[in-house]
Short mmCIF file of N, CA and C in Angstrom, two decimals:
data_model
loop_
_atom_site.label_atom_id
_atom_site.label_comp_id
_atom_site.label_asym_id
_atom_site.label_seq_id
_atom_site.Cartn_x
_atom_site.Cartn_y
_atom_site.Cartn_z
N UNK A 1 129.23 99.29 118.96
CA UNK A 1 128.26 100.13 118.31
C UNK A 1 127.88 101.26 119.26
N UNK A 2 127.83 102.47 118.73
CA UNK A 2 127.51 103.63 119.52
C UNK A 2 126.00 103.73 119.73
N UNK A 3 125.62 104.12 120.96
CA UNK A 3 124.21 104.25 121.26
C UNK A 3 123.63 105.49 120.57
N UNK A 4 122.44 105.33 119.99
CA UNK A 4 121.79 106.44 119.29
C UNK A 4 120.96 107.25 120.28
N UNK A 5 120.96 108.56 120.09
CA UNK A 5 120.19 109.43 120.98
C UNK A 5 118.70 109.32 120.66
N UNK A 6 117.91 109.70 121.65
CA UNK A 6 116.45 109.69 121.47
C UNK A 6 116.06 110.65 120.35
N UNK A 7 116.75 111.78 120.25
CA UNK A 7 116.45 112.75 119.20
C UNK A 7 116.68 112.15 117.81
N UNK A 8 117.74 111.34 117.70
CA UNK A 8 118.02 110.70 116.41
C UNK A 8 116.93 109.69 116.08
N UNK A 9 116.52 108.87 117.07
CA UNK A 9 115.44 107.90 116.84
C UNK A 9 114.19 108.62 116.35
N UNK A 10 113.90 109.76 116.98
CA UNK A 10 112.72 110.53 116.65
C UNK A 10 112.79 111.06 115.22
N UNK A 11 113.93 111.66 114.86
CA UNK A 11 114.09 112.23 113.51
C UNK A 11 114.07 111.13 112.45
N UNK A 12 114.71 110.01 112.73
CA UNK A 12 114.73 108.89 111.78
C UNK A 12 113.33 108.35 111.55
N UNK A 13 112.59 108.14 112.63
CA UNK A 13 111.22 107.64 112.52
C UNK A 13 110.36 108.61 111.72
N UNK A 14 110.54 109.89 111.95
CA UNK A 14 109.77 110.89 111.23
C UNK A 14 110.02 110.81 109.73
N UNK A 15 111.28 110.68 109.33
CA UNK A 15 111.61 110.58 107.90
C UNK A 15 111.04 109.30 107.29
N UNK A 16 111.15 108.19 108.01
CA UNK A 16 110.63 106.92 107.49
C UNK A 16 109.11 106.92 107.39
N UNK A 17 108.45 107.65 108.27
CA UNK A 17 106.99 107.78 108.19
C UNK A 17 106.62 108.50 106.90
N UNK A 18 107.32 109.56 106.58
CA UNK A 18 107.03 110.32 105.35
C UNK A 18 107.27 109.45 104.12
N UNK A 19 108.42 108.79 104.08
CA UNK A 19 108.78 107.95 102.93
C UNK A 19 107.77 106.81 102.76
N UNK A 20 107.49 106.09 103.83
CA UNK A 20 106.61 104.93 103.71
C UNK A 20 105.17 105.34 103.42
N UNK A 21 104.73 106.49 103.91
CA UNK A 21 103.36 106.91 103.59
C UNK A 21 103.23 107.26 102.11
N UNK A 22 104.24 107.92 101.56
CA UNK A 22 104.21 108.23 100.12
C UNK A 22 104.26 106.96 99.27
N UNK A 23 105.14 106.04 99.63
CA UNK A 23 105.26 104.81 98.86
C UNK A 23 104.03 103.92 99.00
N UNK A 24 103.43 103.88 100.19
CA UNK A 24 102.22 103.06 100.34
C UNK A 24 101.07 103.67 99.54
N UNK A 25 100.97 104.99 99.54
CA UNK A 25 99.93 105.64 98.74
C UNK A 25 100.11 105.37 97.26
N UNK A 26 101.35 105.42 96.80
CA UNK A 26 101.64 105.14 95.40
C UNK A 26 101.24 103.71 95.04
N UNK A 27 101.61 102.75 95.87
CA UNK A 27 101.31 101.36 95.53
C UNK A 27 99.81 101.08 95.65
N UNK A 28 99.12 101.76 96.54
CA UNK A 28 97.67 101.59 96.63
C UNK A 28 97.01 102.14 95.36
N UNK A 29 97.56 103.22 94.81
CA UNK A 29 97.05 103.74 93.53
C UNK A 29 97.28 102.74 92.40
N UNK A 30 98.42 102.05 92.42
CA UNK A 30 98.68 101.01 91.43
C UNK A 30 97.65 99.89 91.57
N UNK A 31 97.38 99.49 92.80
CA UNK A 31 96.38 98.44 93.04
C UNK A 31 95.02 98.87 92.49
N UNK A 32 94.63 100.11 92.74
CA UNK A 32 93.33 100.61 92.25
C UNK A 32 93.28 100.56 90.73
N UNK A 33 94.37 100.93 90.07
CA UNK A 33 94.41 100.87 88.60
C UNK A 33 94.33 99.44 88.09
N UNK A 34 94.98 98.53 88.78
CA UNK A 34 94.93 97.13 88.36
C UNK A 34 93.53 96.54 88.57
N UNK A 35 92.85 96.98 89.62
CA UNK A 35 91.50 96.47 89.89
C UNK A 35 90.51 96.84 88.80
N UNK A 36 90.67 98.01 88.21
CA UNK A 36 89.73 98.43 87.18
C UNK A 36 90.15 97.98 85.78
N UNK A 37 91.33 97.38 85.68
CA UNK A 37 91.82 96.90 84.40
C UNK A 37 91.04 95.66 83.95
N UNK A 38 90.86 95.53 82.65
CA UNK A 38 90.16 94.37 82.10
C UNK A 38 91.09 93.17 81.93
N UNK A 39 92.38 93.39 82.00
CA UNK A 39 93.33 92.30 81.81
C UNK A 39 93.33 91.38 83.00
N UNK A 40 93.45 90.10 82.71
CA UNK A 40 93.48 89.09 83.78
C UNK A 40 94.50 88.02 83.44
N UNK A 41 95.66 88.44 82.97
CA UNK A 41 96.71 87.48 82.63
C UNK A 41 97.49 87.09 83.88
N UNK A 42 98.28 86.06 83.74
CA UNK A 42 99.12 85.60 84.85
C UNK A 42 100.06 86.72 85.30
N UNK A 43 100.64 87.44 84.34
CA UNK A 43 101.58 88.52 84.65
C UNK A 43 100.90 89.64 85.44
N UNK A 44 99.67 89.99 85.06
CA UNK A 44 98.94 91.03 85.79
C UNK A 44 98.59 90.58 87.21
N UNK A 45 98.29 89.30 87.37
CA UNK A 45 98.02 88.79 88.72
C UNK A 45 99.27 88.85 89.58
N UNK A 46 100.43 88.53 89.01
CA UNK A 46 101.68 88.60 89.76
C UNK A 46 102.00 90.06 90.13
N UNK A 47 101.76 90.97 89.19
CA UNK A 47 101.97 92.40 89.49
C UNK A 47 101.03 92.84 90.60
N UNK A 48 99.79 92.37 90.58
CA UNK A 48 98.84 92.71 91.63
C UNK A 48 99.31 92.18 92.98
N UNK A 49 99.82 90.97 93.01
CA UNK A 49 100.34 90.39 94.26
C UNK A 49 101.51 91.23 94.77
N UNK A 50 102.43 91.60 93.88
CA UNK A 50 103.58 92.42 94.27
C UNK A 50 103.13 93.78 94.79
N UNK A 51 102.10 94.35 94.17
CA UNK A 51 101.59 95.66 94.61
C UNK A 51 100.94 95.55 95.99
N UNK A 52 100.18 94.52 96.21
CA UNK A 52 99.54 94.33 97.52
C UNK A 52 100.61 94.11 98.60
N UNK A 53 101.62 93.31 98.28
CA UNK A 53 102.72 93.10 99.23
C UNK A 53 103.45 94.41 99.52
N UNK A 54 103.75 95.17 98.48
CA UNK A 54 104.45 96.45 98.67
C UNK A 54 103.64 97.38 99.56
N UNK A 55 102.37 97.54 99.27
CA UNK A 55 101.53 98.43 100.07
C UNK A 55 101.47 97.95 101.52
N UNK A 56 101.33 96.66 101.71
CA UNK A 56 101.27 96.10 103.07
C UNK A 56 102.57 96.33 103.83
N UNK A 57 103.70 96.08 103.18
CA UNK A 57 104.99 96.29 103.84
C UNK A 57 105.22 97.76 104.17
N UNK A 58 104.84 98.65 103.27
CA UNK A 58 105.01 100.08 103.55
C UNK A 58 104.09 100.53 104.68
N UNK A 59 102.90 99.97 104.76
CA UNK A 59 102.00 100.30 105.87
C UNK A 59 102.55 99.79 107.20
N UNK A 60 103.15 98.60 107.20
CA UNK A 60 103.79 98.08 108.41
C UNK A 60 104.92 99.02 108.83
N UNK A 61 105.73 99.46 107.86
CA UNK A 61 106.80 100.41 108.15
C UNK A 61 106.24 101.69 108.75
N UNK A 62 105.17 102.18 108.18
CA UNK A 62 104.53 103.41 108.65
C UNK A 62 104.12 103.29 110.12
N UNK A 63 103.43 102.23 110.47
CA UNK A 63 102.94 102.09 111.84
C UNK A 63 104.03 101.71 112.83
N UNK A 64 105.02 100.94 112.41
CA UNK A 64 106.14 100.63 113.30
C UNK A 64 106.92 101.90 113.64
N UNK A 65 107.13 102.74 112.64
CA UNK A 65 107.87 103.98 112.89
C UNK A 65 107.02 105.02 113.61
N UNK A 66 105.71 104.96 113.46
CA UNK A 66 104.84 105.83 114.26
C UNK A 66 105.00 105.48 115.73
N UNK A 67 105.10 104.20 116.03
CA UNK A 67 105.32 103.76 117.42
C UNK A 67 106.68 104.27 117.93
N UNK A 68 107.71 104.17 117.09
CA UNK A 68 109.04 104.68 117.48
C UNK A 68 108.97 106.18 117.71
N UNK A 69 108.29 106.89 116.83
CA UNK A 69 108.15 108.35 116.97
C UNK A 69 107.45 108.71 118.27
N UNK A 70 106.37 108.01 118.58
CA UNK A 70 105.63 108.27 119.81
C UNK A 70 106.50 107.97 121.03
N UNK A 71 107.19 106.84 121.00
CA UNK A 71 108.01 106.44 122.15
C UNK A 71 109.21 107.37 122.36
N UNK A 72 109.68 107.99 121.30
CA UNK A 72 110.88 108.84 121.41
C UNK A 72 110.55 110.33 121.54
N UNK A 73 109.28 110.64 121.73
CA UNK A 73 108.86 112.03 121.90
C UNK A 73 108.83 112.37 123.38
N UNK A 74 109.30 113.56 123.72
CA UNK A 74 109.25 114.02 125.12
C UNK A 74 107.83 113.97 125.64
N UNK A 75 107.69 113.46 126.85
CA UNK A 75 106.37 113.39 127.46
C UNK A 75 105.69 112.04 127.27
N UNK A 76 106.37 111.07 126.63
CA UNK A 76 105.77 109.74 126.47
C UNK A 76 105.47 109.20 127.87
N UNK A 77 104.22 108.84 128.15
CA UNK A 77 103.81 108.58 129.54
C UNK A 77 104.23 107.22 130.10
N UNK A 78 104.76 106.32 129.29
CA UNK A 78 105.12 105.00 129.77
C UNK A 78 106.63 104.84 129.79
N UNK A 79 107.09 103.80 130.45
CA UNK A 79 108.53 103.53 130.50
C UNK A 79 109.01 103.13 129.11
N UNK A 80 110.00 103.84 128.63
CA UNK A 80 110.53 103.58 127.29
C UNK A 80 111.93 102.98 127.44
N UNK A 81 112.17 101.90 126.70
CA UNK A 81 113.50 101.30 126.71
C UNK A 81 114.07 101.33 125.31
N UNK A 82 115.39 101.31 125.23
CA UNK A 82 116.02 101.29 123.91
C UNK A 82 115.69 99.98 123.19
N UNK A 83 115.52 98.89 123.95
CA UNK A 83 115.16 97.62 123.32
C UNK A 83 113.82 97.72 122.61
N UNK A 84 112.86 98.44 123.21
CA UNK A 84 111.57 98.64 122.56
C UNK A 84 111.70 99.43 121.27
N UNK A 85 112.54 100.48 121.31
CA UNK A 85 112.78 101.27 120.10
C UNK A 85 113.43 100.42 119.02
N UNK A 86 114.42 99.63 119.42
CA UNK A 86 115.14 98.79 118.46
C UNK A 86 114.20 97.76 117.83
N UNK A 87 113.34 97.15 118.64
CA UNK A 87 112.41 96.13 118.11
C UNK A 87 111.46 96.71 117.07
N UNK A 88 110.83 97.84 117.39
CA UNK A 88 109.91 98.45 116.43
C UNK A 88 110.66 98.97 115.20
N UNK A 89 111.83 99.52 115.43
CA UNK A 89 112.63 100.01 114.31
C UNK A 89 113.07 98.87 113.40
N UNK A 90 113.42 97.72 113.99
CA UNK A 90 113.80 96.56 113.20
C UNK A 90 112.64 96.05 112.36
N UNK A 91 111.46 95.99 112.94
CA UNK A 91 110.27 95.59 112.19
C UNK A 91 110.05 96.55 111.03
N UNK A 92 110.15 97.84 111.31
CA UNK A 92 109.97 98.84 110.27
C UNK A 92 111.01 98.75 109.17
N UNK A 93 112.26 98.50 109.56
CA UNK A 93 113.34 98.41 108.58
C UNK A 93 113.19 97.20 107.67
N UNK A 94 112.88 96.07 108.26
CA UNK A 94 112.71 94.84 107.47
C UNK A 94 111.55 95.00 106.50
N UNK A 95 110.44 95.55 106.98
CA UNK A 95 109.29 95.72 106.08
C UNK A 95 109.56 96.78 105.02
N UNK A 96 110.39 97.79 105.33
CA UNK A 96 110.77 98.77 104.32
C UNK A 96 111.57 98.10 103.19
N UNK A 97 112.55 97.27 103.56
CA UNK A 97 113.32 96.54 102.56
C UNK A 97 112.41 95.66 101.70
N UNK A 98 111.50 94.93 102.35
CA UNK A 98 110.60 94.05 101.60
C UNK A 98 109.66 94.85 100.71
N UNK A 99 109.21 96.00 101.19
CA UNK A 99 108.36 96.87 100.37
C UNK A 99 109.09 97.40 99.15
N UNK A 100 110.35 97.79 99.35
CA UNK A 100 111.16 98.27 98.23
C UNK A 100 111.37 97.16 97.21
N UNK A 101 111.64 95.95 97.69
CA UNK A 101 111.82 94.83 96.76
C UNK A 101 110.53 94.55 95.99
N UNK A 102 109.39 94.63 96.66
CA UNK A 102 108.11 94.41 95.99
C UNK A 102 107.82 95.50 94.97
N UNK A 103 108.14 96.74 95.32
CA UNK A 103 107.92 97.86 94.39
C UNK A 103 108.82 97.74 93.16
N UNK A 104 110.06 97.34 93.36
CA UNK A 104 110.95 97.14 92.22
C UNK A 104 110.46 95.97 91.36
N UNK A 105 109.88 94.96 91.98
CA UNK A 105 109.30 93.84 91.23
C UNK A 105 108.19 94.35 90.31
N UNK A 106 107.38 95.28 90.80
CA UNK A 106 106.32 95.85 89.96
C UNK A 106 106.93 96.55 88.76
N UNK A 107 107.97 97.34 88.99
CA UNK A 107 108.65 98.07 87.91
C UNK A 107 109.21 97.09 86.88
N UNK A 108 109.86 96.04 87.37
CA UNK A 108 110.48 95.05 86.48
C UNK A 108 109.40 94.35 85.64
N UNK A 109 108.33 93.91 86.28
CA UNK A 109 107.30 93.16 85.56
C UNK A 109 106.47 94.01 84.63
N UNK A 110 106.36 95.30 84.92
CA UNK A 110 105.56 96.18 84.07
C UNK A 110 106.08 96.20 82.64
N UNK A 111 107.39 96.17 82.46
CA UNK A 111 107.95 96.17 81.12
C UNK A 111 107.61 94.92 80.33
N UNK A 112 107.49 93.80 81.01
CA UNK A 112 107.19 92.54 80.34
C UNK A 112 105.75 92.51 79.82
N UNK A 113 104.90 93.41 80.32
CA UNK A 113 103.52 93.45 79.80
C UNK A 113 103.47 94.07 78.41
N UNK A 114 104.52 94.79 78.01
CA UNK A 114 104.55 95.46 76.71
C UNK A 114 105.29 94.65 75.65
N UNK A 115 106.54 94.27 75.95
CA UNK A 115 107.33 93.52 74.96
C UNK A 115 108.53 92.90 75.64
N UNK A 116 109.20 92.00 74.91
CA UNK A 116 110.39 91.36 75.44
C UNK A 116 111.52 92.38 75.62
N UNK A 117 111.70 93.28 74.64
CA UNK A 117 112.73 94.31 74.75
C UNK A 117 112.50 95.21 75.96
N UNK A 118 111.25 95.64 76.11
CA UNK A 118 110.93 96.50 77.25
C UNK A 118 111.09 95.74 78.57
N UNK A 119 110.76 94.47 78.57
CA UNK A 119 110.94 93.63 79.75
C UNK A 119 112.39 93.51 80.15
N UNK A 120 113.26 93.30 79.17
CA UNK A 120 114.69 93.22 79.45
C UNK A 120 115.20 94.56 80.00
N UNK A 121 114.75 95.65 79.37
CA UNK A 121 115.16 96.98 79.81
C UNK A 121 114.73 97.24 81.25
N UNK A 122 113.46 96.98 81.58
CA UNK A 122 112.98 97.25 82.93
C UNK A 122 113.62 96.32 83.96
N UNK A 123 113.95 95.09 83.54
CA UNK A 123 114.64 94.18 84.44
C UNK A 123 116.04 94.72 84.77
N UNK A 124 116.76 95.17 83.77
CA UNK A 124 118.09 95.74 84.01
C UNK A 124 118.01 96.99 84.89
N UNK A 125 117.05 97.85 84.61
CA UNK A 125 116.87 99.06 85.41
C UNK A 125 116.49 98.69 86.85
N UNK A 126 115.63 97.70 87.01
CA UNK A 126 115.23 97.25 88.34
C UNK A 126 116.40 96.71 89.15
N UNK A 127 117.25 95.92 88.51
CA UNK A 127 118.43 95.38 89.19
C UNK A 127 119.37 96.51 89.59
N UNK A 128 119.60 97.44 88.68
CA UNK A 128 120.47 98.59 88.96
C UNK A 128 119.88 99.44 90.09
N UNK A 129 118.61 99.69 90.04
CA UNK A 129 117.94 100.48 91.08
C UNK A 129 118.07 99.81 92.43
N UNK A 130 117.83 98.51 92.48
CA UNK A 130 117.92 97.77 93.74
C UNK A 130 119.34 97.83 94.30
N UNK A 131 120.33 97.66 93.44
CA UNK A 131 121.73 97.71 93.89
C UNK A 131 122.06 99.09 94.47
N UNK A 132 121.63 100.14 93.79
CA UNK A 132 121.93 101.50 94.27
C UNK A 132 121.18 101.78 95.57
N UNK A 133 119.94 101.34 95.68
CA UNK A 133 119.20 101.53 96.92
C UNK A 133 119.88 100.80 98.07
N UNK A 134 120.33 99.59 97.83
CA UNK A 134 121.04 98.86 98.89
C UNK A 134 122.30 99.60 99.32
N UNK A 135 123.02 100.16 98.37
CA UNK A 135 124.20 100.95 98.71
C UNK A 135 123.84 102.16 99.56
N UNK A 136 122.75 102.84 99.20
CA UNK A 136 122.33 104.04 99.92
C UNK A 136 121.78 103.72 101.31
N UNK A 137 121.17 102.56 101.49
CA UNK A 137 120.61 102.18 102.79
C UNK A 137 121.61 101.51 103.71
N UNK A 138 122.81 101.27 103.20
CA UNK A 138 123.84 100.64 104.02
C UNK A 138 124.17 101.57 105.17
N UNK A 139 124.03 101.09 106.38
CA UNK A 139 124.20 101.94 107.55
C UNK A 139 125.57 101.75 108.23
N UNK A 140 126.62 101.65 107.47
CA UNK A 140 127.96 101.51 108.07
C UNK A 140 128.39 102.76 108.75
#
């Protein structure tokens, strides 16, 4: 495996910070809407759990990549090692994957709140979306 430059770590962390901050904000808005909803069915509780998990995972990604960004910026005052960058980046990557899975779960379950047909449709779209995202995130 080829060693990644500090500039690449910095640019990658910057992009992931933007993505995860937008996605965490979106899922927090979903949580706020669910909190004011009068519905209290089992399905809505599961959607709420998925939304809280998604927001939490995206926030973990945000802060892990903020650490990578800080460590990979010129002038970082402490000793920086590639192992430290890899560890924080790994935490951020794993939580990004988990956040994406939680967000897709919200999309899939949302259709089931309306009808069986809509539930089947959103489930198929969710599976397709997840497969395409996995293909796009493949780092070969």
